[in-house]
Coordinates of C-alpha atoms in Angstrom, one line a residue:
M20 CA -15.3 -13.4 -32.9
T21 CA -16.6 -16.8 -33.8
P22 CA -19.5 -16.7 -36.2
Q23 CA -22.9 -17.9 -34.9
T24 CA -24.9 -20.2 -37.2
I25 CA -28.6 -19.6 -37.4
G26 CA -29.7 -23.0 -38.6
S27 CA -28.0 -24.4 -41.7
N28 CA -26.7 -22.1 -44.4
V29 CA -27.1 -18.8 -42.5
T30 CA -24.2 -17.4 -40.5
M31 CA -24.5 -14.5 -38.1
V32 CA -21.3 -12.6 -37.0
M33 CA -20.7 -9.6 -34.8
S34 CA -17.1 -8.9 -35.9
S35 CA -16.0 -7.4 -39.2
S36 CA -14.6 -10.7 -40.5
L37 CA -16.2 -12.6 -43.3
P38 CA -16.4 -16.3 -43.8
P39 CA -13.9 -17.3 -46.5
E40 CA -16.5 -18.0 -49.2
F41 CA -17.9 -14.4 -48.8
D42 CA -14.5 -12.9 -48.9
R43 CA -13.8 -13.5 -52.6
G44 CA -15.5 -13.1 -56.0
V45 CA -17.8 -10.3 -57.1
V46 CA -20.1 -8.5 -54.7
T47 CA -23.2 -6.8 -56.1
T48 CA -25.2 -4.4 -53.9
V49 CA -28.9 -4.8 -53.9
H50 CA -30.5 -1.4 -53.2
Q51 CA -34.0 -0.6 -52.0
G52 CA -36.4 -1.5 -54.8
D53 CA -33.9 -3.8 -56.5
C54 CA -34.5 -7.5 -57.5
L55 CA -31.4 -9.3 -58.8
V56 CA -31.1 -13.0 -59.9
S57 CA -28.0 -15.0 -60.9
N58 CA -26.5 -18.5 -61.1
E59 CA -22.9 -17.3 -61.0
V60 CA -20.7 -19.4 -58.6
D61 CA -18.5 -16.5 -57.3
L62 CA -21.2 -13.8 -57.1
T63 CA -22.5 -12.5 -53.8
F64 CA -25.5 -10.2 -53.4
S65 CA -25.2 -7.7 -50.5
T66 CA -27.6 -5.3 -48.9
V67 CA -28.1 -3.3 -45.7
L68 CA -31.5 -3.5 -43.9
G69 CA -33.1 -1.5 -41.1
S70 CA -36.8 -2.0 -41.0
C71 CA -36.8 -3.0 -44.7
I72 CA -37.1 -6.6 -45.7
S73 CA -35.0 -8.7 -48.1
A74 CA -36.0 -12.1 -49.3
C75 CA -33.4 -14.5 -50.7
V76 CA -35.0 -17.1 -53.0
R77 CA -33.1 -20.0 -54.6
D78 CA -34.0 -22.9 -56.9
R79 CA -32.1 -25.7 -55.2
A80 CA -32.1 -27.9 -58.3
A81 CA -30.9 -25.3 -60.7
N82 CA -28.5 -23.4 -58.4
V83 CA -30.2 -20.1 -59.4
G84 CA -31.0 -17.5 -56.7
G85 CA -31.9 -13.9 -56.1
M86 CA -32.4 -11.2 -53.6
N87 CA -34.8 -8.3 -53.3
H88 CA -35.0 -5.3 -50.9
F89 CA -38.3 -3.6 -50.2
L90 CA -39.9 -1.0 -47.9
L91 CA -43.6 -0.5 -47.5
A92 CA -44.4 3.2 -47.3
E93 CA -47.4 3.3 -45.0
Q94 CA -49.9 1.3 -43.1
S95 CA -53.6 1.8 -43.8
A96 CA -56.0 2.7 -41.0
S97 CA -58.6 0.4 -42.6
A98 CA -58.9 -3.0 -41.1
A99 CA -59.8 -4.3 -44.5
D100 CA -56.5 -3.0 -45.9
R101 CA -54.1 -3.9 -43.1
Y102 CA -50.9 -2.8 -44.8
G103 CA -52.2 0.1 -47.0
A104 CA -51.9 0.6 -50.7
S105 CA -48.2 0.5 -50.4
A106 CA -48.3 -3.2 -49.7
R107 CA -48.7 -3.7 -53.4
Y108 CA -45.0 -2.7 -53.6
G109 CA -44.1 -5.5 -51.2
A110 CA -46.3 -8.0 -53.1
F111 CA -44.8 -6.9 -56.3
A112 CA -41.2 -7.3 -54.9
M113 CA -41.9 -10.8 -53.7
E114 CA -43.7 -11.9 -56.9
Q115 CA -41.1 -10.4 -59.1
L116 CA -38.3 -12.2 -57.3
I117 CA -40.0 -15.6 -57.2
N118 CA -41.0 -15.4 -60.8
K119 CA -37.5 -14.5 -61.9
V120 CA -36.0 -17.4 -60.0
L121 CA -38.6 -19.8 -61.4
T122 CA -38.0 -18.5 -65.0
R123 CA -34.3 -18.9 -64.7
G124 CA -34.5 -22.2 -62.8
T125 CA -36.6 -25.3 -63.1
G126 CA -40.0 -23.6 -62.9
R127 CA -41.0 -25.8 -60.0
K128 CA -42.2 -24.1 -56.9
A129 CA -41.3 -27.2 -54.8
N130 CA -37.6 -26.5 -55.6
L131 CA -37.6 -23.1 -54.1
E132 CA -35.8 -22.3 -50.8
I133 CA -36.8 -19.0 -49.2
K134 CA -34.9 -17.0 -46.5
V135 CA -36.1 -13.7 -45.2
F136 CA -34.2 -11.0 -43.3
G137 CA -34.7 -7.5 -41.8
G138 CA -37.7 -5.8 -40.0
G139 CA -35.6 -4.3 -37.2
K140 CA -36.9 -1.6 -34.9
I141 CA -33.9 0.8 -35.4
N142 CA -35.4 4.1 -34.5
G143 CA -38.3 5.4 -32.3
A144 CA -39.5 7.7 -35.0
L145 CA -40.3 4.6 -37.1
D146 CA -42.3 3.0 -34.2
D147 CA -42.2 -0.7 -34.8
I148 CA -42.9 -0.5 -38.5
G149 CA -40.5 -3.4 -39.0
L150 CA -42.9 -5.7 -37.2
K151 CA -45.6 -4.8 -39.8
Y152 CA -43.2 -5.7 -42.6
I153 CA -42.5 -9.0 -40.9
E154 CA -46.2 -9.7 -40.6
F155 CA -46.7 -8.8 -44.2
V156 CA -44.0 -11.0 -45.6
R157 CA -45.0 -14.0 -43.4
E158 CA -48.7 -13.5 -44.5
F159 CA -47.7 -13.2 -48.1
L160 CA -45.7 -16.4 -48.2
A161 CA -48.3 -18.3 -46.2
N162 CA -51.0 -17.2 -48.6
E163 CA -48.9 -18.3 -51.6
G164 CA -48.2 -21.7 -50.0
Y165 CA -44.5 -21.2 -49.2
E166 CA -42.6 -21.8 -46.0
M167 CA -39.5 -19.9 -45.0
A168 CA -36.5 -22.2 -44.8
K169 CA -34.7 -19.7 -42.5
E170 CA -35.2 -16.2 -41.2
D171 CA -33.5 -13.5 -39.2
L172 CA -36.1 -10.9 -38.4
G173 CA -36.9 -8.2 -35.9
G174 CA -34.6 -7.1 -33.1
T175 CA -33.4 -3.5 -32.5
Y176 CA -30.5 -3.4 -35.0
A177 CA -29.7 -3.0 -38.6
R178 CA -28.2 -5.8 -40.6
R179 CA -25.8 -6.4 -43.5
V180 CA -27.0 -9.5 -45.4
M181 CA -24.9 -11.3 -48.0
F182 CA -26.3 -14.1 -50.1
K183 CA -24.6 -16.5 -52.5
P184 CA -27.3 -17.2 -55.2
Y185 CA -25.5 -20.3 -56.5
S186 CA -25.0 -22.1 -53.2
G187 CA -27.8 -20.5 -51.1
R188 CA -25.4 -19.6 -48.3
A189 CA -26.4 -16.4 -46.4
F190 CA -24.3 -14.3 -44.0
V191 CA -25.8 -11.7 -41.5
K192 CA -23.8 -9.1 -39.6
R193 CA -25.5 -6.9 -37.0
L194 CA -24.5 -3.2 -37.4
D195 CA -23.8 -0.7 -34.7
N196 CA -25.9 2.3 -33.4
A197 CA -24.3 4.8 -35.8
A198 CA -25.3 2.7 -38.7
N199 CA -28.8 2.3 -37.3
A200 CA -29.3 6.1 -37.1
S201 CA -28.1 6.6 -40.7
I202 CA -30.2 3.8 -42.1
A203 CA -33.3 5.1 -40.2
R204 CA -32.9 8.5 -41.8
E205 CA -32.7 7.0 -45.2
E206 CA -35.8 4.8 -44.7
L207 CA -37.8 7.8 -43.4
A208 CA -36.9 9.8 -46.5
V209 CA -37.8 6.9 -48.8
A210 CA -41.1 6.3 -47.0
A211 CA -42.0 10.0 -47.2
S212 CA -41.2 10.2 -50.9
R213 CA -43.2 7.0 -51.6
R214 CA -46.3 8.3 -49.8
S215 CA -46.4 11.3 -52.1
V216 CA -46.5 9.2 -55.2
I217 CA -48.6 6.2 -54.2
T218 CA -51.3 5.6 -56.8
K219 CA -52.9 2.4 -58.1
P220 CA -49.7 0.7 -59.3
V221 CA -49.6 -0.9 -62.7
L222 CA -48.6 -4.2 -61.1
D223 CA -51.7 -6.3 -61.6
D224 CA -50.2 -8.2 -64.5
I225 CA -47.6 -9.8 -62.3
E226 CA -48.7 -13.2 -61.0
L227 CA -46.9 -16.2 -59.4
F228 CA -46.6 -19.3 -61.5

């Protein structure tokens, strides 16, 4: 099947084939909670997303990029705390990634290119929690003065996302229903375990610069 391009530097395919540049070199998996950064030419970061979010951030001038993968555990019932205490994990995941890329790169926010993926509604038991994650990451970036260069968000499917930190190229493959069910079970388990341990996280010393 012919790949479908979602804007520049993001390719969506429905088949199992990979574009040539993603079919060579070293592939490193980014698991839930990870944040990895590199400037290696032949390295690819790879992750699988259901309702989770992954941001891919790259310093265009330094050819340094990274990927995170985060899941918010719960939404607060309080209007003053729209995303709950667990949103601190999402904010930390974004701040950590941006800071790492800035530190390894030029240190200039204007050089950053940000692409965001995920937030699918893959299981009725999860309601449309993916939409809350999408709202969260959009609000976070807007509040910090960033724009998304590209996005592939929402839908009713899981995704495999591959990202070349050196070039900034991204590849997205929609996964089938069997994968959706498996990923939904994993995310429900992670969310349940996260709810049981949420306290005031020691993350307040992390700031964007």
